[in-house]
mmCIF file of C-alpha atoms in Angstrom:
data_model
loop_
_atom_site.group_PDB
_atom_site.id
_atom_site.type_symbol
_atom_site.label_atom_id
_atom_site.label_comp_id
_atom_site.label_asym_id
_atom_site.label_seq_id
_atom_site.Cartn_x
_atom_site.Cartn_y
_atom_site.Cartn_z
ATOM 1 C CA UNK H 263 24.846 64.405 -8.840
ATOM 2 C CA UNK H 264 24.979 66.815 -5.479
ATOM 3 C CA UNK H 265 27.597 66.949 -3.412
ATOM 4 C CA UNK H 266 27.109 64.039 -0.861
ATOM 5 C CA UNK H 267 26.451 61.525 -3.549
ATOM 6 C CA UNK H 268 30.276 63.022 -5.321
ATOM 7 C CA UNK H 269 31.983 62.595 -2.152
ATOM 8 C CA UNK H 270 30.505 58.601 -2.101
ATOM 9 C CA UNK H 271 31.760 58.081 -5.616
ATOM 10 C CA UNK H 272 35.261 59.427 -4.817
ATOM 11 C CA UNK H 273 35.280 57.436 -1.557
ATOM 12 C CA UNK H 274 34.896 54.103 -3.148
ATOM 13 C CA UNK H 275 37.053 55.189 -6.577
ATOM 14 C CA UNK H 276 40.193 53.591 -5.611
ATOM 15 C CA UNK H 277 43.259 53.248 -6.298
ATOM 16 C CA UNK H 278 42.382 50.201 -8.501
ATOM 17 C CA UNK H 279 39.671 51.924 -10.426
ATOM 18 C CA UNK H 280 42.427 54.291 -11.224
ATOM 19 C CA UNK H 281 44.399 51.704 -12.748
ATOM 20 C CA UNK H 282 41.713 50.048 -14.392
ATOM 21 C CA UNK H 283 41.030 53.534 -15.791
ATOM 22 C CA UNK H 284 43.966 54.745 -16.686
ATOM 23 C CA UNK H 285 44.749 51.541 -18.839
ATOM 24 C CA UNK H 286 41.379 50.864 -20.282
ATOM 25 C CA UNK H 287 41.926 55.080 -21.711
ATOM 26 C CA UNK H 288 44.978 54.601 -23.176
ATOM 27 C CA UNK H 289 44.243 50.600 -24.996
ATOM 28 C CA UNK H 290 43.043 52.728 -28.236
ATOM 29 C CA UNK H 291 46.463 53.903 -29.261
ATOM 30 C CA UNK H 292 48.585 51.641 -26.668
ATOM 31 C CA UNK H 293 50.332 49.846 -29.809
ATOM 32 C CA UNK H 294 51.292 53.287 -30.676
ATOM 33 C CA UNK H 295 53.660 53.707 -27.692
ATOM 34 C CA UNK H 296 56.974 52.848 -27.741
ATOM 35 C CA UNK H 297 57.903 49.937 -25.496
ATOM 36 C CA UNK H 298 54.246 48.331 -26.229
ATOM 37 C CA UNK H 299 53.824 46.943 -29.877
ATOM 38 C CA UNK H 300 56.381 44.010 -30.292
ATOM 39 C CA UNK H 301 57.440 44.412 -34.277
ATOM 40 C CA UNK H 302 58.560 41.104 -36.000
ATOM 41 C CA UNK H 303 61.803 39.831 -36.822
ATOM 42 C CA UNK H 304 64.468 40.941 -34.409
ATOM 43 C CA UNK H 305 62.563 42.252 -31.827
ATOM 44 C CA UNK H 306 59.907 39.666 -31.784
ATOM 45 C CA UNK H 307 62.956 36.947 -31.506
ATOM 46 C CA UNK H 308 64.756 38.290 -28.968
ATOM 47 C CA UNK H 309 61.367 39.162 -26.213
ATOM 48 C CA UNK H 310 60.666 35.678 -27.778
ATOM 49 C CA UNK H 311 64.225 34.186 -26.555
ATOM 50 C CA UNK H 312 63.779 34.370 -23.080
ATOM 51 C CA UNK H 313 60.069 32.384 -23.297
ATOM 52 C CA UNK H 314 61.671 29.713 -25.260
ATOM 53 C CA UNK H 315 64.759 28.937 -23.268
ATOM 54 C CA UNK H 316 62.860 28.860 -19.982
ATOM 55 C CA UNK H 317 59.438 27.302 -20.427
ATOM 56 C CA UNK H 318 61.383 24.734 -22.795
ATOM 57 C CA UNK H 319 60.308 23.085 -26.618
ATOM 58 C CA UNK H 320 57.195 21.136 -25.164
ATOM 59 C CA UNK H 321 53.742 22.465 -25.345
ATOM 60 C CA UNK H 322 52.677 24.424 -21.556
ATOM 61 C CA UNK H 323 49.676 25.304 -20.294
ATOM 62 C CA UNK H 324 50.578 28.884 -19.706
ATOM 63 C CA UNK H 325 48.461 31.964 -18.013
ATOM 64 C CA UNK H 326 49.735 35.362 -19.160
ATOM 65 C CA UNK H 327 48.886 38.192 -16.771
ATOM 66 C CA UNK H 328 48.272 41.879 -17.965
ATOM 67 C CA UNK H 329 48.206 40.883 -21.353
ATOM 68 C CA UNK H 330 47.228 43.967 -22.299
ATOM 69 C CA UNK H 331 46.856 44.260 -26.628
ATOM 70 C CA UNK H 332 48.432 40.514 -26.924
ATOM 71 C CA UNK H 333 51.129 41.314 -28.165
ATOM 72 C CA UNK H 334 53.371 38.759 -25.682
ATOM 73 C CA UNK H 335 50.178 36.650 -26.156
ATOM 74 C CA UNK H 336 51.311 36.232 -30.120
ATOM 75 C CA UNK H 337 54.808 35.016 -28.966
ATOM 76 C CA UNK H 338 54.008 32.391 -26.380
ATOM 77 C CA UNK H 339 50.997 30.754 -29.084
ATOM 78 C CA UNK H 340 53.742 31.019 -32.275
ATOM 79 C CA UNK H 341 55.788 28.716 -29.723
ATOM 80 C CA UNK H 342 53.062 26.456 -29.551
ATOM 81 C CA UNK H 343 51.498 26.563 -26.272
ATOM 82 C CA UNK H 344 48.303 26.633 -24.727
ATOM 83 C CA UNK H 345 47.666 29.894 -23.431
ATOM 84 C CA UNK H 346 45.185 31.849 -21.394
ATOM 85 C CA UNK H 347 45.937 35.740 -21.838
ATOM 86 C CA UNK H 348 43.817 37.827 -18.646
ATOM 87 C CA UNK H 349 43.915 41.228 -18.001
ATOM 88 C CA UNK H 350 41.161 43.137 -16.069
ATOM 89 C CA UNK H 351 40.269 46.116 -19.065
ATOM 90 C CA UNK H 352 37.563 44.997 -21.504
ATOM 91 C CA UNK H 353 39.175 47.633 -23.764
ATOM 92 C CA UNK H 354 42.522 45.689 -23.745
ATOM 93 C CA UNK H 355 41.007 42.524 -24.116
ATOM 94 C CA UNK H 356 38.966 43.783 -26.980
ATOM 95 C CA UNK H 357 42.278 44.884 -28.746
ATOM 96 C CA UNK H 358 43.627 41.035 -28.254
ATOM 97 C CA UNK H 359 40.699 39.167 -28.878
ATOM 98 C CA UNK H 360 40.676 41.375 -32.219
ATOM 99 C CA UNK H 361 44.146 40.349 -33.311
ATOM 100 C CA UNK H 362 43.816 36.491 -32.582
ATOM 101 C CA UNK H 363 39.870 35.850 -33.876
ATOM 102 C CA UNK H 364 39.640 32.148 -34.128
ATOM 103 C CA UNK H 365 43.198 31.165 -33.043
ATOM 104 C CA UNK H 366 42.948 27.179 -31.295
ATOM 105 C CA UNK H 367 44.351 26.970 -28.323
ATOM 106 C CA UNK H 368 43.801 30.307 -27.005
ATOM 107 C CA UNK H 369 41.757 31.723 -24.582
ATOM 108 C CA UNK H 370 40.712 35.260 -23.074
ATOM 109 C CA UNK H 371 39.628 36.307 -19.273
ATOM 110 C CA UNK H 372 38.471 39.047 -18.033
ATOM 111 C CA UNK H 373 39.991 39.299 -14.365
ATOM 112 C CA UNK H 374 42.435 40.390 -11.862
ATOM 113 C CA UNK H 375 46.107 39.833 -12.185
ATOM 114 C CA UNK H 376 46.854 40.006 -8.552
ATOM 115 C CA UNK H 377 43.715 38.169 -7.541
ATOM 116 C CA UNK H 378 42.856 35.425 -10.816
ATOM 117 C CA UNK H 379 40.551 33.653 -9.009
ATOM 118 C CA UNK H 380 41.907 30.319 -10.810
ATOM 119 C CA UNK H 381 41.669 26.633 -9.887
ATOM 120 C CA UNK H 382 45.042 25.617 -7.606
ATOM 121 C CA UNK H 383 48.120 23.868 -9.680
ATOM 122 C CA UNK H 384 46.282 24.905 -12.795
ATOM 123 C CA UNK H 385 49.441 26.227 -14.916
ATOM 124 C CA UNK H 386 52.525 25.202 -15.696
ATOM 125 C CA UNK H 387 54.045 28.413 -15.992
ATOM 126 C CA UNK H 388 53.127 32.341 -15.318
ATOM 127 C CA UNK H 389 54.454 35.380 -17.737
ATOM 128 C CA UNK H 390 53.922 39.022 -17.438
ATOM 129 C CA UNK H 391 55.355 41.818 -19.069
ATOM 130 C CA UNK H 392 55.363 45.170 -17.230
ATOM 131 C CA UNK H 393 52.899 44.458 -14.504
ATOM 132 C CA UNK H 394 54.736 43.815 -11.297
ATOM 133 C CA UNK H 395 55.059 47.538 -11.160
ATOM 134 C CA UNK H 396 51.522 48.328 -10.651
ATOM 135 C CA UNK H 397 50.587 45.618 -8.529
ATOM 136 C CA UNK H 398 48.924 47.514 -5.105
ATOM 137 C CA UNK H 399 49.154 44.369 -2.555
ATOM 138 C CA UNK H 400 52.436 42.581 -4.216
ATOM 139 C CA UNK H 401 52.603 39.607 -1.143
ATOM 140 C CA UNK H 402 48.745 38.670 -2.139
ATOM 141 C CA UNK H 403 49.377 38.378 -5.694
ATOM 142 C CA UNK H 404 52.435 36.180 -5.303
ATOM 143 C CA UNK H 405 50.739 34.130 -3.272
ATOM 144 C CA UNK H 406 48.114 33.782 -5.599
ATOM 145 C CA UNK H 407 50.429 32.842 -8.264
ATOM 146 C CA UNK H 408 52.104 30.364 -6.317
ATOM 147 C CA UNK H 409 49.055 28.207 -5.613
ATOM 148 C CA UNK H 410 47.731 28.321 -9.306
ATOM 149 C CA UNK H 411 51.449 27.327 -10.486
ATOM 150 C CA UNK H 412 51.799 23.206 -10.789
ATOM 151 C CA UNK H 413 54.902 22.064 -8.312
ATOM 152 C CA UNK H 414 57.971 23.000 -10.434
ATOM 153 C CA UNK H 415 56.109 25.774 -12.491
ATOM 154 C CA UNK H 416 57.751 28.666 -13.652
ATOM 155 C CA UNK H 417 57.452 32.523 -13.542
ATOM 156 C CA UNK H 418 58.967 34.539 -15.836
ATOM 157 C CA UNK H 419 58.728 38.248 -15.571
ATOM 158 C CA UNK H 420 59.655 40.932 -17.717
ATOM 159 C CA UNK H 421 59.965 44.538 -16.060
ATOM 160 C CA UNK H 422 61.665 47.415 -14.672
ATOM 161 C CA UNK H 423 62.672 50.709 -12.508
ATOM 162 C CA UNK H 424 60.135 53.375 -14.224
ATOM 163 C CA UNK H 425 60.634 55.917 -11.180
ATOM 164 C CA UNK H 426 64.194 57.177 -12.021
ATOM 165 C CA UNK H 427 66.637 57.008 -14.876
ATOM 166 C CA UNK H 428 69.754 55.043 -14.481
ATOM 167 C CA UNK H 429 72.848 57.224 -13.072
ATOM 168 C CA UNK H 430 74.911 56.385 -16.021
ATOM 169 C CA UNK H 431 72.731 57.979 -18.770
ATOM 170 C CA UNK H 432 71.400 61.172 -16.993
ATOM 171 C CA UNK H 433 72.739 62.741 -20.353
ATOM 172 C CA UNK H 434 70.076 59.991 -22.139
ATOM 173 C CA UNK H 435 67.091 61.587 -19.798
ATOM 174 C CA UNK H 436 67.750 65.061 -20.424
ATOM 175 C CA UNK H 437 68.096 64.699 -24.661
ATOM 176 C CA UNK H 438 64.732 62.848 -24.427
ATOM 177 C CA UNK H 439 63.211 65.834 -21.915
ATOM 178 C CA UNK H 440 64.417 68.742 -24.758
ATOM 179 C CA UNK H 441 63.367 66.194 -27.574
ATOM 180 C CA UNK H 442 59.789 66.307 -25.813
ATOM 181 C CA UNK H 443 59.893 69.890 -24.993
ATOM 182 C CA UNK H 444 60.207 70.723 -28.880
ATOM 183 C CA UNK H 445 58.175 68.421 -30.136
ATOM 184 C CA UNK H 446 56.055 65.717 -27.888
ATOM 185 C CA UNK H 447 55.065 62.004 -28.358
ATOM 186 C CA UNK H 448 51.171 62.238 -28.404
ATOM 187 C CA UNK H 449 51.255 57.955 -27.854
ATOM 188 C CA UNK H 450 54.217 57.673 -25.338
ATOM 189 C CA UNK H 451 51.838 57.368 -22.095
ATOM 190 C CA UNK H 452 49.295 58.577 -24.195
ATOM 191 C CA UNK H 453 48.176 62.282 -22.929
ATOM 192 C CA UNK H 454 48.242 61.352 -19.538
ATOM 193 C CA UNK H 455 51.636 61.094 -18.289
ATOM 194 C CA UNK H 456 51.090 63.512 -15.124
ATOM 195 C CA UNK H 457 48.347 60.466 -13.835
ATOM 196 C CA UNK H 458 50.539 57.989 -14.649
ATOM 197 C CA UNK H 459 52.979 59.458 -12.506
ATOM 198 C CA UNK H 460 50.517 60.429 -9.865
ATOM 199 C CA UNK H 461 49.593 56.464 -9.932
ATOM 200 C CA UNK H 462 53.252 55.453 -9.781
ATOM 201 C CA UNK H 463 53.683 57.708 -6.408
ATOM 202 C CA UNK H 464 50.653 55.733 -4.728
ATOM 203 C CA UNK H 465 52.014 52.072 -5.510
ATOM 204 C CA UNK H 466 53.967 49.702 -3.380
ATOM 205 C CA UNK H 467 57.124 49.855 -5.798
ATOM 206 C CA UNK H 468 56.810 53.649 -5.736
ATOM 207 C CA UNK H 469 60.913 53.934 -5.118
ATOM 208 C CA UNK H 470 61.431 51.770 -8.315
ATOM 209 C CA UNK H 471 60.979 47.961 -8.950
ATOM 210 C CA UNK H 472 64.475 45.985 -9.445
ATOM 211 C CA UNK H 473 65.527 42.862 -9.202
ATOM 212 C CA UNK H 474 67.061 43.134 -6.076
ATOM 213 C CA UNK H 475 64.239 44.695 -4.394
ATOM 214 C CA UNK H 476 61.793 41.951 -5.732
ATOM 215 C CA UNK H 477 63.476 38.837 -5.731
ATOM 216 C CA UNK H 478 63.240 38.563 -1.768
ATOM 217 C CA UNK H 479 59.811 39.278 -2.014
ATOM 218 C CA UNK H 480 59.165 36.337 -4.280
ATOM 219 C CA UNK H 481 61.304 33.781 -1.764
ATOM 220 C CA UNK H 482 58.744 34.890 0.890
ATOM 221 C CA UNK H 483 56.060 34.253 -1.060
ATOM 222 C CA UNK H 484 57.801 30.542 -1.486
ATOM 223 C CA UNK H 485 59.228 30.946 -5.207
ATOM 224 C CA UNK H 486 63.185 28.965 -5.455
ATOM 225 C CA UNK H 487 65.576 29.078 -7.691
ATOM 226 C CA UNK H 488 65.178 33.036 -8.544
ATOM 227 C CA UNK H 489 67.656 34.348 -11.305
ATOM 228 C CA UNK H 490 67.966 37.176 -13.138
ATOM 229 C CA UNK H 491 67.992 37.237 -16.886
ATOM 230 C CA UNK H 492 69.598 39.553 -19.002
ATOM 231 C CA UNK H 493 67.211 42.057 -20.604
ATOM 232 C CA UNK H 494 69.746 44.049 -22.920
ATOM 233 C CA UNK H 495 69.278 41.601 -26.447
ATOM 234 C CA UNK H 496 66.181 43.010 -26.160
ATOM 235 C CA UNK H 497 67.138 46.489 -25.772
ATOM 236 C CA UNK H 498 69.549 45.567 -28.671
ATOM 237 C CA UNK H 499 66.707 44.723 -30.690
ATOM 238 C CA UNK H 500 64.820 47.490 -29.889
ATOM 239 C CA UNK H 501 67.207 50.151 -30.994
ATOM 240 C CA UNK H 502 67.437 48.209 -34.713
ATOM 241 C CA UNK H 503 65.457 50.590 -37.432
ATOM 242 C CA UNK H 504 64.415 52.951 -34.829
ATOM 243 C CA UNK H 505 64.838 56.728 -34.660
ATOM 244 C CA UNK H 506 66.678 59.050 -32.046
ATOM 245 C CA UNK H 507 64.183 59.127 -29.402
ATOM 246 C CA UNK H 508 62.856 55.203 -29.471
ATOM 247 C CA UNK H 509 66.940 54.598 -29.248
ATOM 248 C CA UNK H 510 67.447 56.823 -26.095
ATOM 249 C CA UNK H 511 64.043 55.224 -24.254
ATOM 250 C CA UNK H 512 66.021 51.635 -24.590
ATOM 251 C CA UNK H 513 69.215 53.137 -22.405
ATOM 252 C CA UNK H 514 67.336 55.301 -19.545
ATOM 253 C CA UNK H 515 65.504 52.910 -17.189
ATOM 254 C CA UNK H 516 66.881 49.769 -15.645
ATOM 255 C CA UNK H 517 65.237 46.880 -16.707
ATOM 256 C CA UNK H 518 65.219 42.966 -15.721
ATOM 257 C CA UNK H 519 63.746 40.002 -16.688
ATOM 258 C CA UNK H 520 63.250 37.038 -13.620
ATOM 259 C CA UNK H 521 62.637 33.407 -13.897
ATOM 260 C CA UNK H 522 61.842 31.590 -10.943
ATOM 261 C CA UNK H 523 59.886 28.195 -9.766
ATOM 262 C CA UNK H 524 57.874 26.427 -7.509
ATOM 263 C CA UNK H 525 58.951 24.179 -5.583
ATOM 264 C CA UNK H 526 58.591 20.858 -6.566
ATOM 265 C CA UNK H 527 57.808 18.822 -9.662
#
């Protein structure tokens, strides 16, 4: 490749190809990572909680976005609905398709979270787990999730402020920091934590994604009856039958979960 024809390619490799990237490189060991893999029992009840109380006992028709592995895709089918699981890496969707071979009522697509591309009023409810973060044009994917949301769908999102740790556990930040400096977590953000950093820097939620900061967003985009959820029983649950450093990750960053609707139903 000469020169002019390198400058084209990094010209038109943007910041979406990035995140495709980026994700697609680390799917291999992404189970590995703390945070990622959802283990049974305790923690799988209380991620699981959340789903149950707010989507309700009756069978949806529910579109998970970013599913990533499937591990949130496994919680939402054990509660008996009908779910389609997207994300936009065929190396993620590989990994999910692989642990739910043959399971009824379950689909897989291979699109864009922020632009799905779905029929209007399609869905009864939306969930995503540690997506809003990345989104690059935030307004355009709300939108979008509005229209394929029946009236009186719900949203529920699970996420949080990866930019900073929380004031009250600098101490928290700086243990983990010497714990990496001695001896580092190959899985946690795989081996490319400096690009997921550089990524983070280039997003719209590049100070940090809270509730407060996204819940207006959301009421523009036409969502009602936004609430925040508490997200520490699953930091609780997290912490059970883990070791030093998996305990400290569940107290540095500020993290939410956020149910709201359409209006309505």
């Amino acid at each position: 490749m000469n020169s002019d024809e390198q400058a084209v390619t990094g010209a038109n490799f943007d910041l979406r190809d990035e995140i495709h990237e980026y994700w697609s490189r680390r799917a291999e060991t992404f189970d590995l990572a703390f945070g990622h893999y959802i283990a049974p029992g305790h923690e799988a009840e209380a991620w699981a909680a959340p789903i149950r109380d707010q989507l309700g006992s009756s069978p949806r028709k529910v579109l998970e976005l970013a599913c990533g592995t499937g591990e949130v895709t496994r919680l939402l089918h054990d509660l008996g609905h009908e779910v389609t699981a997207l994300d936009f890496s065929d190396a993620m969707l590989a990994k999910a398709r692989a642990k739910h071979v043959g399971k009824p009522r379950l689909r897989f697509l291979h699109a864009d979270a922020g632009h799905t591309m779905e029929p209007d009023e399609s869905y009864d409810a939306i969930v995503c787990r540690h997506l809003v973060w990345t989104l690059t044009e935030p307004a355009r994917a709300f939108a979008d999730w509005l229209r394929i949301l029946h009236p009186g769908g719900r949203l529920l999102i699970y996420d949080g402020d990866w930019t900073k740790p929380k004031p009250s556990v600098l101490w928290a930040a700086r243990l983990l920091s010497l714990l990496e400096q001695v001896s580092p977590d190959p899985y946690y953000d795989g081996a490319m934590s400096e690009k997921h950093g550089e990524i983070m820097r280039r997003l719209p939620f590049s100070e940090g994604l809270t509730f407060d900061s996204l819940a207006p967003q959301l009421a523009a985009a036409g969502f009602v009856s936004i609430r925040e959820l508490p997200h520490e029983p699953i930091a609780r649950a997290q912490r059970r039958g883990h070791g030093l450093r998996n305990r400290l990750r569940t107290l540095v960053y500020r993290r939410f979960i956020l149910i709201a609707e359409k209006p309505g139903g």
